[in-house]
Amino acid sequence: MAETKDSTIMILVKLTLIAAVAAAVLTATYGVTQEQLDKLAEAAGGPDKQLLKMGIVPDATKFKSAGGELCYEAYNGGDLIGYGAMTEVQGMQDMLTLAVGVDTDFVVTGVVVVSQKETPGIGDKIQKDEAFTAQFAGVGPDGLALSSDGGKIDAISGATVSSGYVTAGVVEIIGKMQEEVS
Amino acid sequence: MANKSFIGEIIRGIIKDNPVFVLVLGLCPVLAVTTSFANGFGMGLAFTFVMLGSNIMVSLLRKQIPPDVRIPIFILIICTFVTMVDMLLEAYQPDMYERLGIFVPLIVVNCIVIGRAEAYANRNPVFPSIADGIGISMGFIIALVLLGSIREFLGTGTIVFDLLGYDVGKDIIMRFPAIELVIELVIGVLSPYLPPPATVMVTAPGAFLTIAVLMLLFKIMGDRKRMKQLRKEGYEI
């Protein structure tokens, strides 16, 4: 402990000094990390590249913005073969990020759970269990519900609620895509 | 305090002054992020960075810090390190950053860090302060990892020994395939007698249950040791 009592001016000077040093250190760190973040963002590519990489429309060779907010047109060469979108929907704990691909009749071609914050070990199976998301492929708008509700999607046992949110999210995203396209 | 050994100070931080089990500080991140081994470990590392940085800076500046405004200065120093670790995690460990979420910025108000700054670093030279920082951090990491492993195992039936994206468990098994065989054999024999994973363990109540049991064990061990000491000194208990 300092024995000498500082004057108000000294206290102000010291506080300012420490704050200035802190600011300088943080500025330097920001510069370095921002560079790395830019690199990460570049590696991930824009939404069209990300959709292509996830393979939600398996035959697509290129995604192009459909002009709307979230819908992207999927092309195989020059032919329009479907649509893809990636967005946040409500999950059980927090928002889920889902990517959904459909063909031109809005039959699902692929679903990917991009990120989720569901209960570890329980709800997070929606992301880890690929057999669950694989079920969506080939299902038309009528079948998009859990099998307990008369649909074609079997919920993961022990993660029924989260499975339900994924299914509802897929329906929601397809609805938005239809709206934007038509 | 000057004649205390470096190692001794570290061990004191782990056992006698264990921040979680003995001082019962910083429970908020302890309970919230220990749903798995990997999360607990990541949080522990982020905490260690801040704890060490803050202890060193406070100790270096202790003769310069005006006593009237010492708390704002501590907070300023701690904030700087927390913001640094937050930015570094976001850039270099995005997965971990995503999972720990709000609890990294919340290290700012972690009472262990400011507690050590006020109670220790502000009164001791740099060298012991570093020892104190290491000891307290190790005590914190041990608590997080213990809680995380127990909750992950009881709640999901598995433990993923993943250190910042590096899966240690998988690596060990790849090098010594025999270990996997033994583990599978043991699990195969035991599984009919093991209860199914209890979901409650990875939710909030599970955190309280686990920490209560661990604190009890820590207390029993501490009391035993003290009784032994007293008996040695000739008391009859």
Tab-separated table of C-alpha atoms in Angstrom, chain B residues 30-120:
chain	number	residue	atom	x	y	z
B	30	VAL	CA	-18.442	-22.108	-12.457
B	31	LEU	CA	-22.061	-23.173	-12.455
B	32	ALA	CA	-22.949	-21.835	-15.874
B	33	VAL	CA	-20.214	-23.050	-18.198
B	34	THR	CA	-19.313	-26.425	-16.713
B	35	THR	CA	-21.686	-28.480	-18.819
B	36	SER	CA	-18.715	-30.267	-20.331
B	37	PHE	CA	-15.017	-30.862	-19.802
B	38	ALA	CA	-14.006	-28.758	-22.821
B	39	ASN	CA	-16.084	-25.738	-21.789
B	40	GLY	CA	-14.737	-25.813	-18.247
B	41	PHE	CA	-11.175	-26.021	-19.472
B	42	GLY	CA	-11.592	-23.175	-21.968
B	43	MET	CA	-13.130	-20.943	-19.331
B	44	GLY	CA	-10.290	-21.848	-16.966
B	45	LEU	CA	-7.667	-20.784	-19.500
B	46	ALA	CA	-9.387	-17.469	-20.236
B	47	PHE	CA	-9.607	-16.869	-16.503
B	48	THR	CA	-5.934	-17.729	-15.974
B	49	PHE	CA	-4.874	-15.117	-18.514
B	50	VAL	CA	-6.868	-12.407	-16.748
B	51	MET	CA	-5.902	-13.529	-13.238
B	52	LEU	CA	-2.167	-13.591	-13.982
B	53	GLY	CA	-2.235	-10.349	-15.934
B	54	SER	CA	-4.185	-8.519	-13.269
B	55	ASN	CA	-2.072	-9.847	-10.392
B	56	ILE	CA	1.167	-8.865	-12.127
B	57	MET	CA	-0.011	-5.374	-13.092
B	58	VAL	CA	-1.576	-4.597	-9.739
B	59	SER	CA	1.497	-5.817	-7.930
B	60	LEU	CA	3.846	-3.792	-10.151
B	61	LEU	CA	1.771	-0.651	-9.683
B	62	ARG	CA	0.950	-1.177	-6.012
B	63	LYS	CA	3.211	1.657	-4.788
B	64	GLN	CA	1.763	4.015	-7.416
B	65	ILE	CA	-1.920	3.240	-6.966
B	66	PRO	CA	-3.584	5.935	-4.847
B	67	PRO	CA	-5.523	4.053	-2.116
B	68	ASP	CA	-8.576	6.285	-2.609
B	69	VAL	CA	-9.144	5.161	-6.172
B	70	ARG	CA	-7.672	1.679	-6.050
B	71	ILE	CA	-10.904	-0.136	-6.915
B	72	PRO	CA	-11.499	1.804	-10.166
B	73	ILE	CA	-7.892	1.154	-11.125
B	74	PHE	CA	-8.215	-2.578	-10.399
B	75	ILE	CA	-11.349	-2.707	-12.513
B	76	LEU	CA	-9.640	-0.799	-15.304
B	77	ILE	CA	-6.700	-3.232	-15.310
B	78	ILE	CA	-8.963	-6.270	-15.167
B	79	CYS	CA	-11.209	-4.872	-17.910
B	80	THR	CA	-8.241	-4.415	-20.189
B	81	PHE	CA	-7.177	-8.034	-19.826
B	82	VAL	CA	-10.725	-9.342	-20.167
B	83	THR	CA	-11.328	-7.355	-23.334
B	84	MET	CA	-8.030	-8.661	-24.687
B	85	VAL	CA	-8.884	-12.289	-23.992
B	86	ASP	CA	-12.373	-11.757	-25.388
B	87	MET	CA	-11.015	-10.393	-28.673
B	88	LEU	CA	-8.317	-13.074	-28.887
B	89	LEU	CA	-10.834	-15.873	-28.305
B	90	GLU	CA	-13.159	-14.469	-30.958
B	91	ALA	CA	-10.338	-14.378	-33.489
B	92	TYR	CA	-8.462	-17.580	-32.723
B	93	GLN	CA	-10.977	-19.882	-30.968
B	94	PRO	CA	-14.340	-18.954	-32.516
B	95	ASP	CA	-16.013	-22.203	-31.400
B	96	MET	CA	-14.990	-21.729	-27.794
B	97	TYR	CA	-15.980	-18.048	-27.984
B	98	GLU	CA	-19.431	-19.069	-29.174
B	99	ARG	CA	-19.898	-21.622	-26.387
B	100	LEU	CA	-18.638	-19.486	-23.504
B	101	GLY	CA	-20.612	-16.492	-24.762
B	102	ILE	CA	-21.338	-13.865	-22.159
B	103	PHE	CA	-19.229	-15.516	-19.454
B	104	VAL	CA	-15.918	-14.297	-20.860
B	105	PRO	CA	-16.850	-10.591	-20.655
B	106	LEU	CA	-18.283	-11.355	-17.217
B	107	ILE	CA	-14.807	-12.222	-15.893
B	108	VAL	CA	-14.604	-8.439	-15.372
B	109	VAL	CA	-16.862	-8.752	-12.368
B	110	ASN	CA	-15.462	-12.113	-11.283
B	111	CYS	CA	-14.945	-11.664	-7.574
B	112	ILE	CA	-11.924	-13.960	-7.516
B	113	VAL	CA	-9.868	-11.647	-9.711
B	114	ILE	CA	-10.714	-8.447	-7.890
B	115	GLY	CA	-10.511	-10.274	-4.569
B	116	ARG	CA	-6.943	-11.375	-5.241
B	117	ALA	CA	-6.019	-7.886	-6.470
B	118	GLU	CA	-7.302	-6.294	-3.274
B	119	ALA	CA	-6.267	-8.976	-0.791
B	120	TYR	CA	-2.986	-10.144	-2.248
